[in-house]
PDB file of C-alpha atoms in Angstrom:
ATOM      1  CA  MET A   1       2.580   4.742  20.102  1.00 43.00           C
ATOM      2  CA  TRP A   2       0.165   6.086  17.531  1.00 47.00           C
ATOM      3  CA  LYS A   3      -2.731   3.824  18.544  1.00 53.00           C
ATOM      4  CA  SER A   4      -5.092   4.935  15.796  1.00 60.00           C
ATOM      5  CA  GLU A   5      -2.476   4.005  13.200  1.00 60.00           C
ATOM      6  CA  LYS A   6      -1.079   0.992  15.109  1.00 64.00           C
ATOM      7  CA  GLU A   7       2.437   2.279  14.699  1.00 63.00           C
ATOM      8  CA  GLU A   8       5.297   3.605  16.736  1.00 65.00           C
ATOM      9  CA  ARG A   9       7.539   6.499  15.770  1.00 65.00           C
ATOM     10  CA  LEU A  10      10.870   7.631  17.037  1.00 64.00           C
ATOM     11  CA  VAL A  11      11.710  11.299  16.742  1.00 64.00           C
ATOM     12  CA  LEU A  12      15.217  12.536  17.506  1.00 63.00           C
ATOM     13  CA  ASP A  13      14.958  16.142  18.542  1.00 67.00           C
ATOM     14  CA  ASP A  14      18.063  18.320  18.432  1.00 65.00           C
ATOM     15  CA  THR A  15      16.368  21.261  20.177  1.00 69.00           C
ATOM     16  CA  PHE A  16      19.524  22.410  21.908  1.00 67.00           C
ATOM     17  CA  TYR A  17      21.632  22.020  18.748  1.00 62.00           C
ATOM     18  CA  THR A  18      23.959  19.431  20.187  1.00 71.00           C
ATOM     19  CA  HIS A  19      24.413  18.205  16.602  1.00 72.00           C
ATOM     20  CA  LEU A  20      24.196  14.514  17.250  1.00 72.00           C
ATOM     21  CA  SER A  21      26.630  12.367  15.306  1.00 78.00           C
ATOM     22  CA  PRO A  22      25.260   9.604  13.057  1.00 75.00           C
ATOM     23  CA  ASP A  23      26.221   7.004  15.675  1.00 79.00           C
ATOM     24  CA  GLN A  24      24.245   8.872  18.338  1.00 73.00           C
ATOM     25  CA  LYS A  25      21.162   8.758  16.107  1.00 70.00           C
ATOM     26  CA  LYS A  26      21.110   4.958  15.778  1.00 74.00           C
ATOM     27  CA  TYR A  27      18.255   3.109  17.413  1.00 75.00           C
ATOM     28  CA  LYS A  28      18.392  -0.586  18.250  1.00 81.00           C
ATOM     29  CA  TYR A  29      15.242  -2.639  17.775  1.00 82.00           C
ATOM     30  CA  ASP A  30      14.141  -6.249  17.380  1.00 89.00           C
ATOM     31  CA  PHE A  31      13.744  -6.702  13.615  1.00 90.00           C
ATOM     32  CA  ASN A  32      11.388  -9.645  14.166  1.00 90.00           C
ATOM     33  CA  LYS A  33       8.883  -7.350  15.908  1.00 88.00           C
ATOM     34  CA  LEU A  34       8.790  -4.970  12.947  1.00 88.00           C
ATOM     35  CA  HIS A  35       5.797  -5.751  10.705  1.00 89.00           C
ATOM     36  CA  GLY A  36       6.833  -3.454   7.878  1.00 92.00           C
ATOM     37  CA  ILE A  37       7.836   0.044   6.852  1.00 92.00           C
ATOM     38  CA  ILE A  38       6.077   2.908   5.147  1.00 92.00           C
ATOM     39  CA  PHE A  39       7.996   5.001   2.634  1.00 94.00           C
ATOM     40  CA  GLY A  40       7.094   8.655   2.913  1.00 92.00           C
ATOM     41  CA  ILE A  41       5.645  10.556  -0.004  1.00 93.00           C
ATOM     42  CA  ASN A  42       8.955  12.261  -0.809  1.00 93.00           C
ATOM     43  CA  THR A  43      11.294   9.288  -0.291  1.00 94.00           C
ATOM     44  CA  LYS A  44      13.776   9.159  -3.165  1.00 95.00           C
ATOM     45  CA  LEU A  45      13.688   6.074  -5.405  1.00 96.00           C
ATOM     46  CA  SER A  46      17.404   5.460  -4.796  1.00 96.00           C
ATOM     47  CA  ASP A  47      16.772   5.399  -1.027  1.00 94.00           C
ATOM     48  CA  LYS A  48      13.866   2.987  -1.477  1.00 96.00           C
ATOM     49  CA  LYS A  49      16.004   0.616  -3.544  1.00 96.00           C
ATOM     50  CA  GLU A  50      18.783   0.656  -0.957  1.00 96.00           C
ATOM     51  CA  LEU A  51      16.391   0.090   1.948  1.00 94.00           C
ATOM     52  CA  ILE A  52      14.673  -2.794   0.150  1.00 95.00           C
ATOM     53  CA  ARG A  53      18.079  -4.390  -0.465  1.00 95.00           C
ATOM     54  CA  ILE A  54      18.951  -4.050   3.234  1.00 94.00           C
ATOM     55  CA  LEU A  55      15.550  -5.390   4.305  1.00 94.00           C
ATOM     56  CA  LYS A  56      15.904  -8.447   2.058  1.00 94.00           C
ATOM     57  CA  GLU A  57      19.255  -9.217   3.710  1.00 95.00           C
ATOM     58  CA  LYS A  58      17.777  -8.710   7.185  1.00 93.00           C
ATOM     59  CA  CYS A  59      14.900 -11.071   6.336  1.00 94.00           C
ATOM     60  CA  ILE A  60      17.376 -13.774   5.364  1.00 94.00           C
ATOM     61  CA  VAL A  61      19.568 -13.292   8.449  1.00 94.00           C
ATOM     62  CA  ASN A  62      16.540 -13.197  10.777  1.00 94.00           C
ATOM     63  CA  LYS A  63      14.720 -16.022   8.965  1.00 93.00           C
ATOM     64  CA  ARG A  64      11.656 -13.871   8.379  1.00 92.00           C
ATOM     65  CA  GLY A  65       8.866 -15.404   6.323  1.00 90.00           C
ATOM     66  CA  GLN A  66       7.687 -12.056   5.023  1.00 93.00           C
ATOM     67  CA  PHE A  67       8.030  -8.313   5.475  1.00 95.00           C
ATOM     68  CA  HIS A  68       5.583  -5.639   4.266  1.00 95.00           C
ATOM     69  CA  ILE A  69       6.505  -2.425   2.469  1.00 96.00           C
ATOM     70  CA  TYR A  70       3.995   0.387   2.054  1.00 96.00           C
ATOM     71  CA  GLN A  71       4.030   3.649   0.119  1.00 96.00           C
ATOM     72  CA  ALA A  72       2.389   6.759   1.559  1.00 95.00           C
ATOM     73  CA  ARG A  73       0.369   8.970  -0.783  1.00 96.00           C
ATOM     74  CA  TYR A  74      -2.144  11.752  -0.532  1.00 95.00           C
ATOM     75  CA  ASP A  75      -5.702  10.593  -1.177  1.00 94.00           C
ATOM     76  CA  ALA A  76      -7.672  13.630  -2.387  1.00 95.00           C
ATOM     77  CA  GLU A  77     -11.007  11.883  -1.911  1.00 94.00           C
ATOM     78  CA  LYS A  78     -10.272  11.118   1.757  1.00 91.00           C
ATOM     79  CA  GLU A  79      -8.276  14.330   2.162  1.00 92.00           C
ATOM     80  CA  SER A  80      -5.626  12.428   4.078  1.00 93.00           C
ATOM     81  CA  ILE A  81      -2.435  10.477   3.657  1.00 93.00           C
ATOM     82  CA  VAL A  82      -2.895   6.745   3.153  1.00 95.00           C
ATOM     83  CA  ALA A  83      -0.401   3.910   2.902  1.00 94.00           C
ATOM     84  CA  ASP A  84      -0.710   1.337   0.132  1.00 96.00           C
ATOM     85  CA  LEU A  85       0.925  -2.079   0.346  1.00 96.00           C
ATOM     86  CA  VAL A  86       3.387  -2.173  -2.561  1.00 94.00           C
ATOM     87  CA  LEU A  87       5.657  -5.120  -1.816  1.00 91.00           C
ATOM     88  CA  ILE A  88       5.875  -8.178   0.395  1.00 93.00           C
ATOM     89  CA  ILE A  89       9.391  -9.540   0.781  1.00 91.00           C
ATOM     90  CA  LYS A  90       9.172 -13.343   1.081  1.00 88.00           C
ATOM     91  CA  LYS A  91      11.754 -16.005   1.767  1.00 72.00           C
TER      92      LYS A  91
END
Protein backbone atom coordinates (compact mmCIF):
# COMPACT_ATOMS: atom_id res chain seq x y z
CA MET A 1 0.00 0.00 0.00
CA TRP A 2 1.29 3.41 -0.96
CA LYS A 3 0.17 5.14 2.24
CA SER A 4 1.19 8.64 1.20
CA GLU A 5 -0.97 8.32 -1.91
CA LYS A 6 -3.71 6.21 -0.28
CA GLU A 7 -3.52 3.68 -3.06
CA GLU A 8 -2.55 0.10 -3.67
CA ARG A 9 -0.65 -1.19 -6.68
CA LEU A 10 -0.17 -4.63 -8.06
CA VAL A 11 2.98 -5.30 -10.03
CA LEU A 12 3.40 -8.57 -11.92
CA ASP A 13 7.09 -9.23 -12.25
CA ASP A 14 8.30 -11.69 -14.88
CA THR A 15 11.90 -11.66 -13.62
CA PHE A 16 12.55 -15.26 -14.57
CA TYR A 17 10.90 -14.86 -17.99
CA THR A 18 8.20 -17.42 -17.39
CA HIS A 19 6.11 -15.42 -19.87
CA LEU A 20 2.85 -15.45 -18.00
CA SER A 21 -0.24 -15.97 -20.11
CA PRO A 22 -3.00 -13.33 -20.03
CA ASP A 23 -5.08 -15.57 -17.75
CA GLN A 24 -2.19 -15.85 -15.28
CA LYS A 25 -2.01 -12.05 -15.11
CA LYS A 26 -5.64 -11.58 -14.01
CA TYR A 27 -6.25 -10.30 -10.51
CA LYS A 28 -9.55 -10.72 -8.70
CA TYR A 29 -10.76 -7.87 -6.52
CA ASP A 30 -13.95 -6.55 -4.93
CA PHE A 31 -15.14 -3.84 -7.33
CA ASN A 32 -17.16 -2.20 -4.54
CA LYS A 33 -13.95 -1.50 -2.59
CA LEU A 34 -12.38 0.31 -5.54
CA HIS A 35 -12.85 4.08 -5.20
CA GLY A 36 -11.62 4.94 -8.67
CA ILE A 37 -8.84 4.61 -11.22
CA ILE A 38 -6.09 6.88 -12.44
CA PHE A 39 -5.21 6.87 -16.13
CA GLY A 40 -1.49 7.17 -16.66
CA ILE A 41 -0.01 10.02 -18.63
CA ASN A 42 0.54 7.88 -21.73
CA THR A 43 -2.73 5.92 -21.68
CA LYS A 44 -4.17 5.83 -25.20
CA LEU A 45 -7.56 7.50 -25.74
CA SER A 46 -8.96 4.28 -27.23
CA ASP A 47 -7.98 2.39 -24.06
CA LYS A 48 -9.59 5.06 -21.88
CA LYS A 49 -12.84 4.85 -23.83
CA GLU A 50 -12.93 1.07 -23.54
CA LEU A 51 -12.17 1.11 -19.82
CA ILE A 52 -14.84 3.74 -19.16
CA ARG A 53 -17.36 1.60 -21.04
CA ILE A 54 -16.42 -1.44 -18.93
CA LEU A 55 -16.54 0.59 -15.70
CA LYS A 56 -20.02 1.92 -16.52
CA GLU A 57 -21.23 -1.67 -16.97
CA LYS A 58 -19.56 -2.76 -13.72
CA CYS A 59 -21.22 0.14 -11.87
CA ILE A 60 -24.63 -1.00 -13.09
CA VAL A 61 -24.03 -4.67 -12.25
CA ASN A 62 -22.61 -3.82 -8.81
CA LYS A 63 -25.21 -1.10 -8.12
CA ARG A 64 -22.53 1.51 -7.52
CA GLY A 65 -23.71 5.05 -6.89
CA GLN A 66 -20.57 6.59 -8.32
CA PHE A 67 -17.04 5.82 -9.47
CA HIS A 68 -14.18 8.32 -9.87
CA ILE A 69 -11.82 8.56 -12.83
CA TYR A 70 -8.63 10.59 -12.65
CA GLN A 71 -6.03 11.60 -15.22
CA ALA A 72 -2.35 11.77 -14.28
CA ARG A 73 -0.29 14.68 -15.60
CA TYR A 74 3.03 16.30 -14.91
CA ASP A 75 2.72 19.52 -12.93
CA ALA A 76 5.80 21.63 -13.72
CA GLU A 77 5.15 24.01 -10.84
CA LYS A 78 5.09 21.16 -8.29
CA GLU A 79 7.67 19.18 -10.25
CA SER A 80 5.64 16.03 -9.72
CA ILE A 81 2.88 13.95 -11.21
CA VAL A 82 -0.62 14.84 -10.03
CA ALA A 83 -3.98 13.24 -10.69
CA ASP A 84 -6.95 15.38 -11.67
CA LEU A 85 -10.53 14.19 -11.29
CA VAL A 86 -11.94 14.13 -14.83
CA LEU A 87 -15.12 12.08 -14.58
CA ILE A 88 -17.53 10.69 -12.02
CA ILE A 89 -19.64 7.81 -13.31
CA LYS A 90 -23.07 8.02 -11.65
CA LYS A 91 -26.08 5.75 -11.72
